[in-house]
């Protein structure tokens, strides 16, 4: 085998919902092994993860990929070839950091491999051009150069093609970066929504505890009233000594119960106040994230409209230059 693993980690694997592009879909029921592989024959790097007999991840690492940490234990990257976004949930922050560092290292290695391959192709091309040819000068000359007219027409046409291609690549890069930013906002929004749900559940649990304590207090008060009735009966039948002693004990018990109730009420008020404050902060962060996402959508749409106009202008310029050369 020419392809060997160079790094492995355990993580829960997710993929972005292809329909909504907003929600994460679990690709594995439990943590699986995610590995970086290097193919020495083709000089390429891949990220592979297998669950059972199914390949969950089969991604070729390219220099344009970026691994983004969206939380302390979660990271993601986009695979344009598979038209998806992968998400990994790790057990610890250290595991996420190690995977992110290895991703960057492999991406840099892929970039160097591509540059070396391009340099080799350029060198081969240069040797082919420099090699002697047995063909006549007429056959060696490109047909386009035989057109009557200045040579700079061809150069301007090629320059327009290069400019148009560069502009398209820049557009793709901007849209890709915008999509990644939007995915990050979606992940943050999902985290905030999950935190908000947990806080609301904690508040409901605290309220349930308050109700339970109130029921206990009612039972204590009923028991105290029953004992008071017994004291009254004893006093009615005479014998002040035992009645006074029992009355003092009941009074002390009642005071202890009232003190306990007051302490529980104060504790619950403090907990409820803290939970309400955290919920308000989470809702505010959630609102800010929604506003940021809407603003990003607006900016991306505006950029797309401007780039559409530029592409139209460049195409129009290219057609004009082609017509000029054909004359």
XYZ file of C-alpha atoms in Angstrom:
327
model
C 0.000 0.000 0.000
C 1.324 3.445 -0.946
C -1.181 5.252 1.297
C -0.332 5.261 4.996
C -1.995 6.901 8.056
C 0.006 9.750 9.615
C -2.400 10.915 12.370
C -5.621 9.650 13.965
C -8.151 10.997 16.474
C -11.540 9.987 17.904
C -14.487 12.315 17.277
C -18.218 12.466 16.599
C -18.725 13.239 12.896
C -21.414 15.572 11.552
C -22.367 16.825 8.081
C -24.307 19.960 7.222
C -27.892 19.417 6.124
C -27.740 19.584 2.275
C -31.304 20.911 2.132
C -31.282 23.715 4.697
C -27.497 24.322 4.883
C -28.186 25.298 8.495
C -28.465 22.213 10.721
C -25.932 19.512 11.552
C -26.785 15.878 10.790
C -24.912 13.198 12.808
C -22.925 10.954 10.467
C -21.995 8.536 13.256
C -23.921 7.234 16.275
C -20.783 7.338 18.427
C -17.201 8.572 18.283
C -15.211 7.106 15.367
C -11.601 7.246 14.217
C -10.752 10.144 11.885
C -7.350 9.746 10.176
C -5.023 11.712 7.899
C -3.535 9.572 5.106
C -0.618 10.313 2.768
C -0.385 8.799 -0.711
C 3.302 8.803 -1.682
C 2.575 7.767 -5.276
C 0.215 10.639 -6.055
C 1.690 12.962 -3.402
C -1.738 13.804 -1.952
C -3.253 13.890 1.529
C -6.705 12.633 2.515
C -8.931 12.656 5.601
C -10.736 9.320 5.975
C -13.221 8.016 8.545
C -15.082 4.712 8.328
C -18.160 3.695 10.322
C -18.798 -0.017 9.963
C -18.548 -0.697 6.228
C -19.422 2.865 5.194
C -16.963 5.689 4.476
C -18.191 8.644 6.522
C -15.400 10.995 5.381
C -13.305 10.685 2.207
C -11.853 14.132 1.668
C -8.756 15.154 -0.304
C -6.987 18.020 1.507
C -6.352 21.081 -0.675
C -4.436 24.311 0.084
C -7.679 26.323 -0.012
C -9.314 24.401 2.854
C -9.574 25.939 6.333
C -10.356 24.164 9.596
C -12.317 26.488 11.899
C -12.835 26.053 15.635
C -16.430 27.058 16.412
C -16.380 26.127 20.108
C -14.038 24.625 22.705
C -14.589 21.072 21.452
C -16.046 21.504 17.938
C -14.474 22.324 14.584
C -15.472 22.230 10.917
C -14.208 22.561 7.345
C -15.794 22.779 3.898
C -15.166 20.255 1.099
C -16.130 21.870 -2.201
C -15.590 18.657 -4.164
C -18.121 16.781 -2.005
C -20.286 19.917 -1.775
C -20.596 19.575 1.998
C -19.281 20.819 5.334
C -17.871 18.372 7.890
C -18.076 18.948 11.645
C -16.113 17.123 14.350
C -16.985 17.016 18.051
C -14.104 16.021 20.328
C -14.097 14.835 23.937
C -11.544 17.440 25.057
C -10.269 20.832 23.964
C -6.743 19.391 23.670
C -7.872 16.813 21.085
C -9.488 19.573 19.025
C -6.270 21.622 19.186
C -4.144 18.645 18.073
C -6.439 17.932 15.113
C -6.452 21.611 14.075
C -2.640 21.758 14.175
C -2.338 18.573 12.107
C -4.905 19.942 9.592
C -2.810 23.094 9.135
C 0.369 21.050 8.777
C -1.183 18.763 6.152
C -2.679 21.732 4.274
C 0.744 23.409 4.084
C 2.263 20.133 2.869
C -0.438 19.873 0.177
C 0.339 23.447 -0.915
C 4.064 22.682 -1.236
C 3.294 19.496 -3.175
C 1.105 21.443 -5.616
C 3.748 24.146 -6.081
C 6.417 21.536 -6.801
C 4.122 19.836 -9.314
C 3.421 23.145 -11.068
C 7.119 24.013 -11.188
C 7.853 20.621 -12.735
C 5.172 21.135 -15.400
C 6.550 24.592 -16.223
C 10.057 23.174 -16.545
C 8.857 20.429 -18.891
C 6.981 22.987 -20.961
C 10.055 25.209 -21.194
C 12.212 22.262 -22.347
C 9.644 21.338 -24.983
C 9.586 24.897 -26.355
C 13.380 25.185 -26.323
C 13.930 21.835 -28.146
C 14.880 22.074 -31.872
C 12.090 21.439 -34.342
C 12.330 20.051 -37.870
C 9.218 21.901 -38.933
C 9.315 24.899 -41.228
C 8.954 28.426 -39.871
C 5.518 28.623 -41.374
C 4.307 25.543 -39.485
C 5.946 26.678 -36.256
C 4.082 29.979 -36.242
C 0.687 29.951 -34.481
C -2.187 30.409 -36.943
C -3.499 33.430 -35.079
C -0.266 35.323 -35.651
C -0.840 35.083 -39.410
C -3.802 37.448 -39.136
C -3.095 40.784 -40.760
C -2.874 43.341 -37.967
C -0.743 44.339 -34.980
C 0.478 41.550 -32.672
C -0.664 43.358 -29.554
C -4.298 42.467 -30.428
C -3.586 38.854 -29.523
C -1.828 39.938 -26.333
C -4.809 42.075 -25.288
C -7.214 39.200 -25.966
C -5.126 36.841 -23.837
C -4.893 39.515 -21.118
C -8.674 39.832 -21.101
C -9.015 36.053 -20.743
C -6.541 36.046 -17.850
C -8.302 38.992 -16.177
C -11.705 37.317 -16.553
C -10.362 34.050 -15.139
C -8.726 35.851 -12.196
C -11.917 37.746 -11.485
C -13.935 34.521 -11.482
C -11.460 32.890 -9.086
C -11.649 35.908 -6.786
C -15.445 35.729 -6.896
C -15.405 32.029 -5.984
C -13.005 32.731 -3.101
C -15.187 35.558 -1.755
C -18.331 33.443 -1.966
C -16.547 30.510 -0.310
C -15.332 32.732 2.536
C -18.819 34.150 2.897
C -20.288 30.651 3.089
C -17.759 29.638 5.756
C -18.575 32.763 7.805
C -22.258 31.973 7.495
C -21.633 28.382 8.611
C -19.716 29.670 11.641
C -22.616 31.946 12.539
C -25.018 29.034 12.132
C -22.909 26.877 14.475
C -22.751 29.688 17.037
C -26.489 30.194 16.716
C -27.082 26.469 17.261
C -24.873 26.571 20.397
C -26.727 29.583 21.793
C -30.098 27.971 21.165
C -28.945 24.798 22.930
C -27.664 26.834 25.923
C -30.926 28.734 26.096
C -32.928 25.486 26.154
C -30.772 24.124 28.985
C -31.220 27.308 31.017
C -34.986 27.246 30.551
C -35.061 23.583 31.661
C -33.001 24.494 34.758
C -35.431 27.320 35.568
C -38.412 24.947 35.280
C -36.652 22.461 37.567
C -36.000 25.207 40.127
C -39.671 26.229 40.036
C -40.670 22.585 40.545
C -38.412 22.432 43.609
C -40.079 25.549 44.984
C -43.476 23.941 44.619
C -42.241 20.825 46.402
C -40.893 22.897 49.284
C -44.178 24.749 49.558
C -46.003 21.433 49.872
C -43.599 20.365 52.630
C -44.168 23.652 54.428
C -47.930 23.178 54.237
C -47.532 19.722 55.782
C -45.368 21.187 58.572
C -47.913 23.911 59.265
C -50.734 21.362 59.427
C -48.691 19.272 61.878
C -48.031 22.380 63.974
C -51.728 23.244 64.089
C -52.522 19.696 65.172
C -50.009 19.929 67.998
C -51.408 23.294 69.053
C -54.839 21.732 69.252
C -53.409 19.022 71.493
C -51.857 21.680 73.747
C -55.194 23.471 73.967
C -56.890 20.232 74.979
C -54.319 19.608 77.685
C -54.701 23.128 79.042
C -58.469 22.715 79.100
C -58.110 19.608 81.266
C -55.651 21.285 83.659
C -51.996 20.573 84.468
C -50.081 23.651 83.451
C -46.542 22.229 83.774
C -46.502 19.644 81.006
C -48.632 21.885 78.791
C -46.218 24.795 79.104
C -43.274 22.544 78.308
C -45.007 21.065 75.259
C -46.081 24.525 74.166
C -42.485 25.778 74.320
C -41.294 22.826 72.253
C -43.984 23.433 69.650
C -43.187 27.128 69.488
C -39.512 26.357 68.977
C -40.335 23.834 66.257
C -42.546 26.371 64.503
C -39.828 29.012 64.611
C -37.306 26.559 63.162
C -39.702 25.678 60.349
C -40.347 29.331 59.560
C -36.587 30.046 59.528
C -36.022 27.073 57.200
C -38.761 28.278 54.875
C -37.329 31.787 54.772
C -33.861 30.467 53.966
C -35.245 28.255 51.178
C -37.219 31.171 49.722
C -34.136 33.390 49.678
C -32.066 30.628 48.086
C -34.642 30.034 45.359
C -34.976 33.754 44.662
C -31.213 34.012 44.195
C -31.154 30.973 41.902
C -34.114 32.212 39.879
C -32.545 35.672 39.538
C -29.271 34.141 38.311
C -31.043 31.862 35.827
C -33.172 34.717 34.498
C -30.048 36.867 34.082
C -28.273 34.098 32.162
C -31.332 33.540 29.974
C -31.503 37.260 29.167
C -27.804 37.286 28.234
C -28.236 34.213 26.052
C -31.275 35.687 24.314
C -29.341 38.921 23.703
C -26.409 36.978 22.219
C -28.862 34.994 20.114
C -30.440 38.205 18.829
C -27.009 39.657 18.014
C -26.038 36.489 16.116
C -29.244 36.648 14.079
C -28.556 40.303 13.252
C -24.966 39.451 12.236
C -26.216 36.655 9.996
C -28.787 38.917 8.325
C -26.156 41.604 7.814
C -23.756 39.040 6.323
C -26.463 37.774 3.957
C -27.103 41.347 2.822
C -23.404 42.034 2.243
C -22.940 38.779 0.314
C -25.945 39.577 -1.879
C -24.605 43.074 -2.557
C -21.165 41.663 -3.426
C -22.736 39.119 -5.784
C -24.655 41.877 -7.598
C -21.491 43.977 -8.000
C -19.471 40.988 -9.194
C -22.193 40.051 -11.703
C -21.845 43.522 -13.223
C -18.053 43.187 -13.372
C -18.284 39.783 -15.017
C -20.706 41.171 -17.606
C -18.340 44.082 -18.327
C -15.358 41.742 -18.687
C -17.275 39.435 -21.022
C -18.320 42.425 -23.095
C -14.684 43.606 -23.250
C -13.531 40.134 -24.272
C -16.093 39.922 -27.081
C -15.074 43.377 -28.309
C -11.404 42.371 -28.419
C -12.222 39.137 -30.255
C -14.193 41.110 -32.867
C -11.314 43.561 -33.183
C -8.827 40.726 -33.825
C -11.105 39.089 -36.395
C -11.231 42.265 -38.494
